[in-house]
PDB file of C-alpha atoms in Angstrom:
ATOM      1  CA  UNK W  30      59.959  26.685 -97.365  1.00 61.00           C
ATOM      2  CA  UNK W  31      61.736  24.114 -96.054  1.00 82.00           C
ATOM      3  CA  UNK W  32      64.093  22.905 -92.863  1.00 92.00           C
ATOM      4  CA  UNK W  33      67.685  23.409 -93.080  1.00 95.00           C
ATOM      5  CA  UNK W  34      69.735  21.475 -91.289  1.00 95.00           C
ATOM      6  CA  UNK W  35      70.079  23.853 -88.360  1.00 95.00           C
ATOM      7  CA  UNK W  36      65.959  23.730 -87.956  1.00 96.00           C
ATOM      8  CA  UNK W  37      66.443  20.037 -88.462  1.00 97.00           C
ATOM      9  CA  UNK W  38      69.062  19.773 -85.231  1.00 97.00           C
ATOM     10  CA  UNK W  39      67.043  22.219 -83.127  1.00 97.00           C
ATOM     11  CA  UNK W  40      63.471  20.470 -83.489  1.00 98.00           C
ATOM     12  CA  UNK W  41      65.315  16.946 -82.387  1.00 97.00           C
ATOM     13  CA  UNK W  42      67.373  18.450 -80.103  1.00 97.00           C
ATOM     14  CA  UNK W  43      64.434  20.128 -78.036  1.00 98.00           C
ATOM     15  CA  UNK W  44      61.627  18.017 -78.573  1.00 97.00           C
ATOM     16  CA  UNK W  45      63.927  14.935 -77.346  1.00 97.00           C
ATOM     17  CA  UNK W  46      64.022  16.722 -74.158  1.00 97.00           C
ATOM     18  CA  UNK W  47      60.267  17.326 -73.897  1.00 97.00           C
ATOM     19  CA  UNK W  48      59.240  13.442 -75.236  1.00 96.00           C
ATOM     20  CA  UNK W  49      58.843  12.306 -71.806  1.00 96.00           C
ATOM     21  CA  UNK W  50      56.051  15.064 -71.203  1.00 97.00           C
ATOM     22  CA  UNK W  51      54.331  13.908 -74.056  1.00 96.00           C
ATOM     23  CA  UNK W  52      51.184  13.474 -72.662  1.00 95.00           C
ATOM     24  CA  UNK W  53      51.104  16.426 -70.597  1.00 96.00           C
ATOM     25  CA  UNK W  54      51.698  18.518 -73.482  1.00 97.00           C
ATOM     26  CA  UNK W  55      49.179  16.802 -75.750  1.00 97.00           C
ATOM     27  CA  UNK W  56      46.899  17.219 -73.684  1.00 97.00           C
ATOM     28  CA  UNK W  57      47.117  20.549 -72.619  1.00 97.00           C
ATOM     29  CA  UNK W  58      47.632  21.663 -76.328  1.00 98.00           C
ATOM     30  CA  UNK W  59      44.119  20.002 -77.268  1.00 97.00           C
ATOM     31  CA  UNK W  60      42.448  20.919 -74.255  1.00 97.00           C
ATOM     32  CA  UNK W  61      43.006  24.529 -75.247  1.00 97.00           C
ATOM     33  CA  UNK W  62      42.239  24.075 -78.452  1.00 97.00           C
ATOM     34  CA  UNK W  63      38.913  23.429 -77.931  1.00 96.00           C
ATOM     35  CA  UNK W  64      38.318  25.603 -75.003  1.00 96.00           C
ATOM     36  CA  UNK W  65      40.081  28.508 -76.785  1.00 96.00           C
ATOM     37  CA  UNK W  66      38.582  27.534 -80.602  1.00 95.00           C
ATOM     38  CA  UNK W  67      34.912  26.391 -79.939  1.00 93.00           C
ATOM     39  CA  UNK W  68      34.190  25.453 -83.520  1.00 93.00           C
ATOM     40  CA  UNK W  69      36.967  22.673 -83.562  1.00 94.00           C
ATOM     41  CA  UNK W  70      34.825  21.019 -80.997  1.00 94.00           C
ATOM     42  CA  UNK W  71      32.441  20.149 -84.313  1.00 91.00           C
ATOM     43  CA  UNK W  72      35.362  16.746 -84.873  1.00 92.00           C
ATOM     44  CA  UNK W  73      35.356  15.666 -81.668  1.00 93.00           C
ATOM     45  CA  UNK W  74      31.089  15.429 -81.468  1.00 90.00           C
ATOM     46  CA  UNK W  75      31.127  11.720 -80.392  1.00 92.00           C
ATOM     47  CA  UNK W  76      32.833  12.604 -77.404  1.00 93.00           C
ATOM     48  CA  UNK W  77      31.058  12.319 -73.849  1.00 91.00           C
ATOM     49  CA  UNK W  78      33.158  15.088 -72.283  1.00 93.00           C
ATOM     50  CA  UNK W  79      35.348  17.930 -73.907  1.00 92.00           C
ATOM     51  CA  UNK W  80      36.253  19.780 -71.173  1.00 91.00           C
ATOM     52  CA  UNK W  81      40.099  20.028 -70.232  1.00 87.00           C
ATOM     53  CA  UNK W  82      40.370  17.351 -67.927  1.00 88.00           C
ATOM     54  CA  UNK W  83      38.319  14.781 -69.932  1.00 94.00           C
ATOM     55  CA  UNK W  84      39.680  11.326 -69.998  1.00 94.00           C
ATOM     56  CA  UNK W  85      39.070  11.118 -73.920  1.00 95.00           C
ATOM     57  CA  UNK W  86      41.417  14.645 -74.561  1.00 95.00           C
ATOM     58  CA  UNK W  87      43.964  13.197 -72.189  1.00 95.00           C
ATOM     59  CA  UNK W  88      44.019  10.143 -74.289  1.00 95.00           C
ATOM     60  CA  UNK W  89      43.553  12.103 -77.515  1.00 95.00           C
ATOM     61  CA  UNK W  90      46.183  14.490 -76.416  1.00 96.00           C
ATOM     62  CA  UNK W  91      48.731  11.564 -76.186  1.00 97.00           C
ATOM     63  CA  UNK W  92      48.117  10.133 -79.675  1.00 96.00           C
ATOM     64  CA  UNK W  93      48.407  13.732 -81.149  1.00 96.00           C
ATOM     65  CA  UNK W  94      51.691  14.329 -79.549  1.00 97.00           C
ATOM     66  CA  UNK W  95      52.755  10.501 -80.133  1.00 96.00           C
ATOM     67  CA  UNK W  96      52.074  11.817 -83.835  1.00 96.00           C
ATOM     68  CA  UNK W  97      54.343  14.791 -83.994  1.00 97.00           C
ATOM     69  CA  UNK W  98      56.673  13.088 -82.228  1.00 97.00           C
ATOM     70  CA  UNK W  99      57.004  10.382 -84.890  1.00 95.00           C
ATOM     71  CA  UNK W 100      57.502  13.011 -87.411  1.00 96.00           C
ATOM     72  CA  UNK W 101      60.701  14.073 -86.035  1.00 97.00           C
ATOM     73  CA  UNK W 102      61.854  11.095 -86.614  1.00 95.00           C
ATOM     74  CA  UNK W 103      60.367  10.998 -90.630  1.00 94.00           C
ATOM     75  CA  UNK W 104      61.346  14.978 -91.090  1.00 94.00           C
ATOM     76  CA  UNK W 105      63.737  14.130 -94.214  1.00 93.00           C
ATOM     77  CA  UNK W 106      60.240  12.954 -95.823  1.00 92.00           C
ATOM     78  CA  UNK W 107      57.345  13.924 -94.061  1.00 92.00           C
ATOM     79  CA  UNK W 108      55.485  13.490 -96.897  1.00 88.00           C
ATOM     80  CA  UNK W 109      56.030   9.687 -97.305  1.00 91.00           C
ATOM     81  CA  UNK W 110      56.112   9.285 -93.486  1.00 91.00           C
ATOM     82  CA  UNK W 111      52.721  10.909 -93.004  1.00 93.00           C
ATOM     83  CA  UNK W 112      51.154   9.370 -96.168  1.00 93.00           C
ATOM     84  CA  UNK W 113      48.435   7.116 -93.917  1.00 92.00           C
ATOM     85  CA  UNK W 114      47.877  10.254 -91.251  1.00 94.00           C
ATOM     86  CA  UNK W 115      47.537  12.534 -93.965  1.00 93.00           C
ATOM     87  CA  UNK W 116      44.717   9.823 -95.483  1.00 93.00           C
ATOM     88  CA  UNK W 117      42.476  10.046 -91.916  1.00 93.00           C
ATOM     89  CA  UNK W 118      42.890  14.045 -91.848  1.00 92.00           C
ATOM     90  CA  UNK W 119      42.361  15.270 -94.941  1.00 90.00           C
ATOM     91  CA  UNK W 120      40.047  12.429 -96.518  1.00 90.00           C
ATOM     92  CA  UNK W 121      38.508  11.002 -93.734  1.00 90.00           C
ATOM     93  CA  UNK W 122      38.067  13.664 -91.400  1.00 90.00           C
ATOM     94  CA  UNK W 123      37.941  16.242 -94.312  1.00 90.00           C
ATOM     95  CA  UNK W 124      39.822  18.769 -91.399  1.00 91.00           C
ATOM     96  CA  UNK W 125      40.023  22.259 -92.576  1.00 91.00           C
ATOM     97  CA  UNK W 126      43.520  23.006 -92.764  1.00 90.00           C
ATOM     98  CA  UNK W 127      43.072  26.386 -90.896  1.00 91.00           C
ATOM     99  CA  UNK W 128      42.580  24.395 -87.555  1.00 94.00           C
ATOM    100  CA  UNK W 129      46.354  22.754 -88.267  1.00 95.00           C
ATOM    101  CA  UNK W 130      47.675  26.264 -87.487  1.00 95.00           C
ATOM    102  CA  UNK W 131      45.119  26.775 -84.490  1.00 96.00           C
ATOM    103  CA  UNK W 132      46.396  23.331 -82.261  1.00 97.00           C
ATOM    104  CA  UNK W 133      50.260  24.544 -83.259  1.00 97.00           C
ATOM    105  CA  UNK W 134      49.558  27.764 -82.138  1.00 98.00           C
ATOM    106  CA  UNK W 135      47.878  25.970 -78.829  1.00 98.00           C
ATOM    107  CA  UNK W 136      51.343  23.667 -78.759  1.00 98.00           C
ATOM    108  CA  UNK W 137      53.484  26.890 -79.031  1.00 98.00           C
ATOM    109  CA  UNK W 138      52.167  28.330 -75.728  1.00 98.00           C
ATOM    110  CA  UNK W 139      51.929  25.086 -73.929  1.00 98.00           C
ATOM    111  CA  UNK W 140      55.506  24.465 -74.874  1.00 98.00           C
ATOM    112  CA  UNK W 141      56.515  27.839 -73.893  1.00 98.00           C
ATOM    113  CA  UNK W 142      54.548  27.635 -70.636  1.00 98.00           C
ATOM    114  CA  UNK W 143      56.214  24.221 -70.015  1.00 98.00           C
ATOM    115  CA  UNK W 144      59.991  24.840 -71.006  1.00 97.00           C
ATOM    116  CA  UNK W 145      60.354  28.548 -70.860  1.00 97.00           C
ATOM    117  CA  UNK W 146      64.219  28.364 -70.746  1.00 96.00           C
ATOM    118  CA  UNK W 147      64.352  26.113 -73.424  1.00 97.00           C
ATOM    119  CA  UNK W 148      61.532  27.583 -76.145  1.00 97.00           C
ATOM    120  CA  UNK W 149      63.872  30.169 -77.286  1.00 96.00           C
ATOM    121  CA  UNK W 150      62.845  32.280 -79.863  1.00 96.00           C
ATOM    122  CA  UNK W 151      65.508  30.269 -82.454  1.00 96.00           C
ATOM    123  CA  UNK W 152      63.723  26.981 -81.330  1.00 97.00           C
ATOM    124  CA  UNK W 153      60.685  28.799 -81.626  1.00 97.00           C
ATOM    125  CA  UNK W 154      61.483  29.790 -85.336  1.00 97.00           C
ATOM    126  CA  UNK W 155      62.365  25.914 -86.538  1.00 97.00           C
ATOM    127  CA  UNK W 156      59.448  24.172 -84.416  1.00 98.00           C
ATOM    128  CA  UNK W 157      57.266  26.564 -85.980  1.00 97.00           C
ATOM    129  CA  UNK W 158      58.533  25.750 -89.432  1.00 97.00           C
ATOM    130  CA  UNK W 159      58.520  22.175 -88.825  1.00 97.00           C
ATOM    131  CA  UNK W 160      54.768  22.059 -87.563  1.00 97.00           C
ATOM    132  CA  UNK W 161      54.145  23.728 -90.500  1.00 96.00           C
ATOM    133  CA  UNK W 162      55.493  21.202 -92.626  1.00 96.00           C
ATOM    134  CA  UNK W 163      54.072  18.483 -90.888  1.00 96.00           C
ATOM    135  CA  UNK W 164      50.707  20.709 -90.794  1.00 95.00           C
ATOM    136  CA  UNK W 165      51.053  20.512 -94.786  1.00 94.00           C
ATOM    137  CA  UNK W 166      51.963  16.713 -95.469  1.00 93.00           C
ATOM    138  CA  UNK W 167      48.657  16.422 -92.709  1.00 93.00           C
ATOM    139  CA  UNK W 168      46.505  18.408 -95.202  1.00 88.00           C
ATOM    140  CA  UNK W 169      47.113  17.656 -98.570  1.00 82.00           C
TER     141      UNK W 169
ATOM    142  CA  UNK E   3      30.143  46.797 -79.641  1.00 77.00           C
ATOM    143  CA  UNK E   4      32.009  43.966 -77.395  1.00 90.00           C
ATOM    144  CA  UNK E   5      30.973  42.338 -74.742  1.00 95.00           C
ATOM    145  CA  UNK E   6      33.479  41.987 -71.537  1.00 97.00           C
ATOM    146  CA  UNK E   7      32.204  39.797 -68.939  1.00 97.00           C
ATOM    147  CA  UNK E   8      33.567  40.362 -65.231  1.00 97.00           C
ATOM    148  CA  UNK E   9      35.657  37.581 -65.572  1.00 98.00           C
ATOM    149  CA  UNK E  10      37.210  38.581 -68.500  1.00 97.00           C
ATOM    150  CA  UNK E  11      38.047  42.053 -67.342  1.00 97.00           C
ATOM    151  CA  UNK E  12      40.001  40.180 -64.220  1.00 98.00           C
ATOM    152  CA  UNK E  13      41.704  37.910 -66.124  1.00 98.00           C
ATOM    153  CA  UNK E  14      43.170  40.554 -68.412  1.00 98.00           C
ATOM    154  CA  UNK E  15      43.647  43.376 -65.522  1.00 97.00           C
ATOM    155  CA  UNK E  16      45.378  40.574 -63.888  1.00 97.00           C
ATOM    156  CA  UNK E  17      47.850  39.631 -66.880  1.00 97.00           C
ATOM    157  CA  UNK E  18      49.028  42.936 -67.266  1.00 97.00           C
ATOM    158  CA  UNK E  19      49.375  44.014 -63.374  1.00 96.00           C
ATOM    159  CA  UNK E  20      51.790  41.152 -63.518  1.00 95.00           C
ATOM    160  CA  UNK E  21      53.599  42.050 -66.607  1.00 96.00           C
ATOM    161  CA  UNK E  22      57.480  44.088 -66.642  1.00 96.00           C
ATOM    162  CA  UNK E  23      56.395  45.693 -69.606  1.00 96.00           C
ATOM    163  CA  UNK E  24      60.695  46.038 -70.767  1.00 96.00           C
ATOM    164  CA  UNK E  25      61.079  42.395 -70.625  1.00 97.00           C
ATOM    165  CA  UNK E  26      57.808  40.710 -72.318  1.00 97.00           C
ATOM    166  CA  UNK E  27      57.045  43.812 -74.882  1.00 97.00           C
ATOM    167  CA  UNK E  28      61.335  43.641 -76.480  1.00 97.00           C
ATOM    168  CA  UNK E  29      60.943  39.502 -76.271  1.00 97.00           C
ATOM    169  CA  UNK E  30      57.263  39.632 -78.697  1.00 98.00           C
ATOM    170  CA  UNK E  31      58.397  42.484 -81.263  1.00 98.00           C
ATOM    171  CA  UNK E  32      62.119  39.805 -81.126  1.00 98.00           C
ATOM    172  CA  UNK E  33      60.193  36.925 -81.334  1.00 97.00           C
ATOM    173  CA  UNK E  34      58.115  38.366 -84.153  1.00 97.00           C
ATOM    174  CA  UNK E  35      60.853  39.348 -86.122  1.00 97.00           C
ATOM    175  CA  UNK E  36      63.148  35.640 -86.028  1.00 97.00           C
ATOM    176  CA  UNK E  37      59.878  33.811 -86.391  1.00 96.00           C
ATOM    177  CA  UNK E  38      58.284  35.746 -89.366  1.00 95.00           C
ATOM    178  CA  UNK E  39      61.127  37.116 -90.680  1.00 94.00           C
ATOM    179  CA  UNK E  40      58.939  38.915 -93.740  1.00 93.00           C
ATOM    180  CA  UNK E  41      57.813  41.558 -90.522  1.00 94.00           C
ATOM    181  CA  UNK E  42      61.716  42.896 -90.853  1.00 95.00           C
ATOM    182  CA  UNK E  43      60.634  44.402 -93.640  1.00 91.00           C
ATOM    183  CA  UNK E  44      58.641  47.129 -91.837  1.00 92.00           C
ATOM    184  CA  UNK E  45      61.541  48.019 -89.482  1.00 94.00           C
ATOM    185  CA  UNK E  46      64.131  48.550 -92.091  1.00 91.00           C
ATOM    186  CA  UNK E  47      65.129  51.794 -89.956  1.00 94.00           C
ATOM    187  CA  UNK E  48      66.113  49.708 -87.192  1.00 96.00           C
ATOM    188  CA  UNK E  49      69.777  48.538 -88.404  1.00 94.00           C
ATOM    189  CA  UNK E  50      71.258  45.367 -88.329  1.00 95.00           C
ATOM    190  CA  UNK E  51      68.528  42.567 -88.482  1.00 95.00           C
ATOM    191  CA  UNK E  52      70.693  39.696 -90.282  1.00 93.00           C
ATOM    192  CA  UNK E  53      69.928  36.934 -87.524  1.00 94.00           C
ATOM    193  CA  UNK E  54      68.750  36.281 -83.731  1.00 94.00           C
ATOM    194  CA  UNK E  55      71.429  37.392 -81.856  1.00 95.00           C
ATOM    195  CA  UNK E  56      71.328  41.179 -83.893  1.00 96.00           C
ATOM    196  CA  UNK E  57      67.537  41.215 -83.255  1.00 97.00           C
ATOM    197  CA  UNK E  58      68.087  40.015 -79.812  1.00 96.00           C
ATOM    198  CA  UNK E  59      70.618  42.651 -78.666  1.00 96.00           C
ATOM    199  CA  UNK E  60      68.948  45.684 -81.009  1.00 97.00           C
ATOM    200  CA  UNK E  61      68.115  48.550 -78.638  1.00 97.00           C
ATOM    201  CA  UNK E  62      65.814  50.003 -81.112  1.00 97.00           C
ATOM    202  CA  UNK E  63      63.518  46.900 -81.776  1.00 97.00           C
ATOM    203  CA  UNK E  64      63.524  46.282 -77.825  1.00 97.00           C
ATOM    204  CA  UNK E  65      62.432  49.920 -77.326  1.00 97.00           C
ATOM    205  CA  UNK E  66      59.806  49.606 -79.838  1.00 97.00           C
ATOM    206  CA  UNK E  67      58.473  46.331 -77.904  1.00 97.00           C
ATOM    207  CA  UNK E  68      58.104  48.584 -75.047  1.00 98.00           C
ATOM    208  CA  UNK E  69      56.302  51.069 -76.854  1.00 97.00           C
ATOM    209  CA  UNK E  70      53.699  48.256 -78.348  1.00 96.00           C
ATOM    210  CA  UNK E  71      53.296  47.142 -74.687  1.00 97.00           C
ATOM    211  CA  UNK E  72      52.477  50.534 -73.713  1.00 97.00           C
ATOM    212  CA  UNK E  73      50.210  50.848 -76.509  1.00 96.00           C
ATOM    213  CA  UNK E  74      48.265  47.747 -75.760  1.00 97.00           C
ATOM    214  CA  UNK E  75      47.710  49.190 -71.885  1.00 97.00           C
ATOM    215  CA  UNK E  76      45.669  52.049 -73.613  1.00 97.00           C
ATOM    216  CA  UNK E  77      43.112  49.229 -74.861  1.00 97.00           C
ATOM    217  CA  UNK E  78      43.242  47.394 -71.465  1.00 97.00           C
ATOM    218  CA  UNK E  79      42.422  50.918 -69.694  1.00 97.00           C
ATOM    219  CA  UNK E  80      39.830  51.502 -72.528  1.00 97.00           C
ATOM    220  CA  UNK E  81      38.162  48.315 -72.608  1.00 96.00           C
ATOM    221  CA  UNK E  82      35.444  49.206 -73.459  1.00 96.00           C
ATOM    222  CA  UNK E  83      36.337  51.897 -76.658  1.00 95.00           C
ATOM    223  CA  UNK E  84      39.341  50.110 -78.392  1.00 95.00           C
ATOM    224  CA  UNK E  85      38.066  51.214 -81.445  1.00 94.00           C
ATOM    225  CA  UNK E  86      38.132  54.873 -80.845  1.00 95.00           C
ATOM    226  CA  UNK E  87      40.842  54.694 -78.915  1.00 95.00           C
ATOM    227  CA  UNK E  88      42.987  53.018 -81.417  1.00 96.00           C
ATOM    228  CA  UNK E  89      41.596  55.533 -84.260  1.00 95.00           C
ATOM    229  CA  UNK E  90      45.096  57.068 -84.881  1.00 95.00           C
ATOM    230  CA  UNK E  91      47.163  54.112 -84.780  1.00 95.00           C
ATOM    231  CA  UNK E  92      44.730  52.292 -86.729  1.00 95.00           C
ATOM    232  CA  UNK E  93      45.903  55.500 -89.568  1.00 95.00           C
ATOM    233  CA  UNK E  94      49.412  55.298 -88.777  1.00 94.00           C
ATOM    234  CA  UNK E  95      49.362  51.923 -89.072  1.00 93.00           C
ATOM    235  CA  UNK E  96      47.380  51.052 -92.081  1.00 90.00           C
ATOM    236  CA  UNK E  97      47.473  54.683 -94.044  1.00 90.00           C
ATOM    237  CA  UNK E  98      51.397  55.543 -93.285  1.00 90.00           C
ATOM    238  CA  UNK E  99      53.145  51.798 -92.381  1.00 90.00           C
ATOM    239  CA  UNK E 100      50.841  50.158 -94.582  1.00 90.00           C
ATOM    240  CA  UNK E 101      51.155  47.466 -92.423  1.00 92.00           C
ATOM    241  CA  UNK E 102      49.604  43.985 -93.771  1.00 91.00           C
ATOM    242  CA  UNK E 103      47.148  43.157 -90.733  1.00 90.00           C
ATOM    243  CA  UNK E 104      47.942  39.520 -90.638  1.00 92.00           C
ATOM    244  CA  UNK E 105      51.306  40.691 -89.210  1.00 94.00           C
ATOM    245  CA  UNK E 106      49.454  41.920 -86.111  1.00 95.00           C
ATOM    246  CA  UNK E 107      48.085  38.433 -85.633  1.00 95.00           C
ATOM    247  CA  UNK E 108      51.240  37.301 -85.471  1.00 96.00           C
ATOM    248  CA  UNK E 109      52.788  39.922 -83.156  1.00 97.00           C
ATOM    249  CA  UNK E 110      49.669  39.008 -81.437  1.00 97.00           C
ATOM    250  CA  UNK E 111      50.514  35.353 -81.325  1.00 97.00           C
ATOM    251  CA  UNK E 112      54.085  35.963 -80.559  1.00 98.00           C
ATOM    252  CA  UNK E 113      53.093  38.091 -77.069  1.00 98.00           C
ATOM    253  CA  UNK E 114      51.008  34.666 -76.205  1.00 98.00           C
ATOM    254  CA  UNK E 115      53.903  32.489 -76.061  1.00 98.00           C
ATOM    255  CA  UNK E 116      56.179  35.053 -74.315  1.00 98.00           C
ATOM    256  CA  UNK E 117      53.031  35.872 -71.764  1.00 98.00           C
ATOM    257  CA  UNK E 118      52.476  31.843 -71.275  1.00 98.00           C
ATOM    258  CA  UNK E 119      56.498  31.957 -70.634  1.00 97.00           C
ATOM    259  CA  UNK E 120      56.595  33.990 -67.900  1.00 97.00           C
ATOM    260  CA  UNK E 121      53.199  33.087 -66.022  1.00 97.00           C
ATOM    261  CA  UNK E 122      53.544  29.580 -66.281  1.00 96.00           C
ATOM    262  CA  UNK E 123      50.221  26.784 -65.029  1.00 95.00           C
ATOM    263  CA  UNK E 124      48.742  30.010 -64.065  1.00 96.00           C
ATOM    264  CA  UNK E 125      48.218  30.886 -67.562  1.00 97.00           C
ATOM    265  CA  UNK E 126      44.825  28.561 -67.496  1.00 97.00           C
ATOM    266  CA  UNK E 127      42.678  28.088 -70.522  1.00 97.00           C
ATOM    267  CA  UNK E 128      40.176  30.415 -69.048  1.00 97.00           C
ATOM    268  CA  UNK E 129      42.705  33.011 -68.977  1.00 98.00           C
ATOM    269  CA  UNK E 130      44.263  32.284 -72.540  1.00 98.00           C
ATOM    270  CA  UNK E 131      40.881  32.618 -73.528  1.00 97.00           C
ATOM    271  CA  UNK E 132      39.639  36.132 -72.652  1.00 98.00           C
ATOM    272  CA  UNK E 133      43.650  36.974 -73.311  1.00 98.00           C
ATOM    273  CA  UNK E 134      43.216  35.893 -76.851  1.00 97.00           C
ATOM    274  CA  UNK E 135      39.530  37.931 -77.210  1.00 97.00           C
ATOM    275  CA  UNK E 136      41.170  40.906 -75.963  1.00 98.00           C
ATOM    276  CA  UNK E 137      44.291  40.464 -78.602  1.00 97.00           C
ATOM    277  CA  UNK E 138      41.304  40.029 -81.741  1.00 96.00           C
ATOM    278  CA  UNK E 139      39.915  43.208 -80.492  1.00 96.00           C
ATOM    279  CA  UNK E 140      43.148  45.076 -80.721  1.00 96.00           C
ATOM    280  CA  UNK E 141      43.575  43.958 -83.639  1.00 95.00           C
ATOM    281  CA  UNK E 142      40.263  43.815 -85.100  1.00 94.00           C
ATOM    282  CA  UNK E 143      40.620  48.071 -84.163  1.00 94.00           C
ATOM    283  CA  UNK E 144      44.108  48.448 -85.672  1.00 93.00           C
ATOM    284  CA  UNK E 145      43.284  47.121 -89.330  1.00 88.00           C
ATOM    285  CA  UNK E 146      41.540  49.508 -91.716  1.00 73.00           C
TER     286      UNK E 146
END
């Protein structure tokens, strides 16, 4: 499965208008990801504090929204463009790619929470498609 | 045997006192059906599918959002029995629809967003939380 060009327009188009947010999103998205989905807490050990407001999630949030962020930018070769992100995740970290699907689920509600008029359910279908691609290039 | 804490029981009470039942049950089963378009499969009866706008502005795919909503207030008034009360839809579901259970996960999912859509900050982690438990249930008592 892969974007057309249609999926391709609507992912820039929509998460240009969120970028600015990035760090509320981020945030948000992780925080409930480990509040939500205890066992992910199990990579995130060496951290003092987990809980939602936590400095270190705030940051963390950031640098995992900076992340998908950058892949809309690489989405004509995610594979290429992720090749050193995919390295940390799936070599380093070893993360089971079932928790991929648990923070874009978390980043589907915080989106829709944040931008209800503007998560429509066709910018629904082609962000969810493109995290999934970018969820794949992450794991392999 | 599940476990509801207080809090829990409030959080989801609350969600669905809040809830117009026409708007956020047509908007899952929609969102369901453009996301993970394989689910149009088990709605073939339903007519013209081809694309958003025909799912959108289908009367018989929003009526049968309603009738999921309705179905998911039976759980939340039998919190404690979802099982048993879900024994015949678990049948219809699994025995006549032969429905692939994943799907409900998804429906599942899709109610989520549309739920975080129209409550906004005051859809907290806390409440996502016991929301989400009370989805797995449902879903745990649909499957076979």
């Amino acid at each position: 499965m892969s974007l057309s060009a249609k999926d391709k327009l609507a992912v820039k188009t929509f998460f240009d208008k969120v970028a600015s947010k990035a760090e509320d999103i981020g945030s948000e998205a992780l925080a409930r990801t480990l509040f939500v989905y205890p066992q992910t807490k199990t990579y995130f050990s060496h951290w003092a504090d987990l809980s939602p407001g936590s400095p270190q999630v705030k940051k963390h949030g950031l640098t995992v929204m900076n992340g998908v962020l950058s892949a809309v930018e690489l989405m004509d070769d995610l594979k290429g463009g992720l090749l050193s992100l995919s390295e940390l995740h799936a070599f380093m970290l070893r993360v089971d790619p079932a928790n991929f699907k648990i923070i874009n689920h978390n980043l589907l509600v915080v989106l829709s929470m944040m931008f209800p008029d503007d998560f429509t359910a066709e910018v629904h279908v082609s962000v969810d498609k493109f995290l999934a691609q970018v969820s794949l290039a992450l794991s392999e | 045997m599940v476990v509801w804490t207080d809090q829990e029981r409030a959080y989801i009470q609350d969600i669905f006192s809040k809830l117009n039942y026409e708007d956020a049950g047509p908007k899952a089963l929609q969102r369901a059906l453009i996301v993970y378009p394989w689910t149009q499969r088990y709605f073939a009866s339903f007519g013209n599918l081809y694309n958003a706008e025909a799912i959108m502005s289908n009367p018989k795919v929003a009526a049968h959002g309603v009738v999921v909503l309705h179905g998911l207030d039976r759980a939340m008034k039998n919190m404690d029995d979802i099982k048993n009360t879900y024994a015949e839809l678990s049948v219809l579901h699994s025995e006549k629809l032969h429905v692939d259970p994943d799907n409900f996960r998804l429906l599942a999912d899709c109610l989520t967003i549309v739920i975080a859509s129209t409550m906004g900050t005051s859809f907290t982690p806390e409440v996502q939380a016991a929301w989400q438990k009370f989805l797995a249930v449902v879903v745990s008592a649909l499957r076979r």
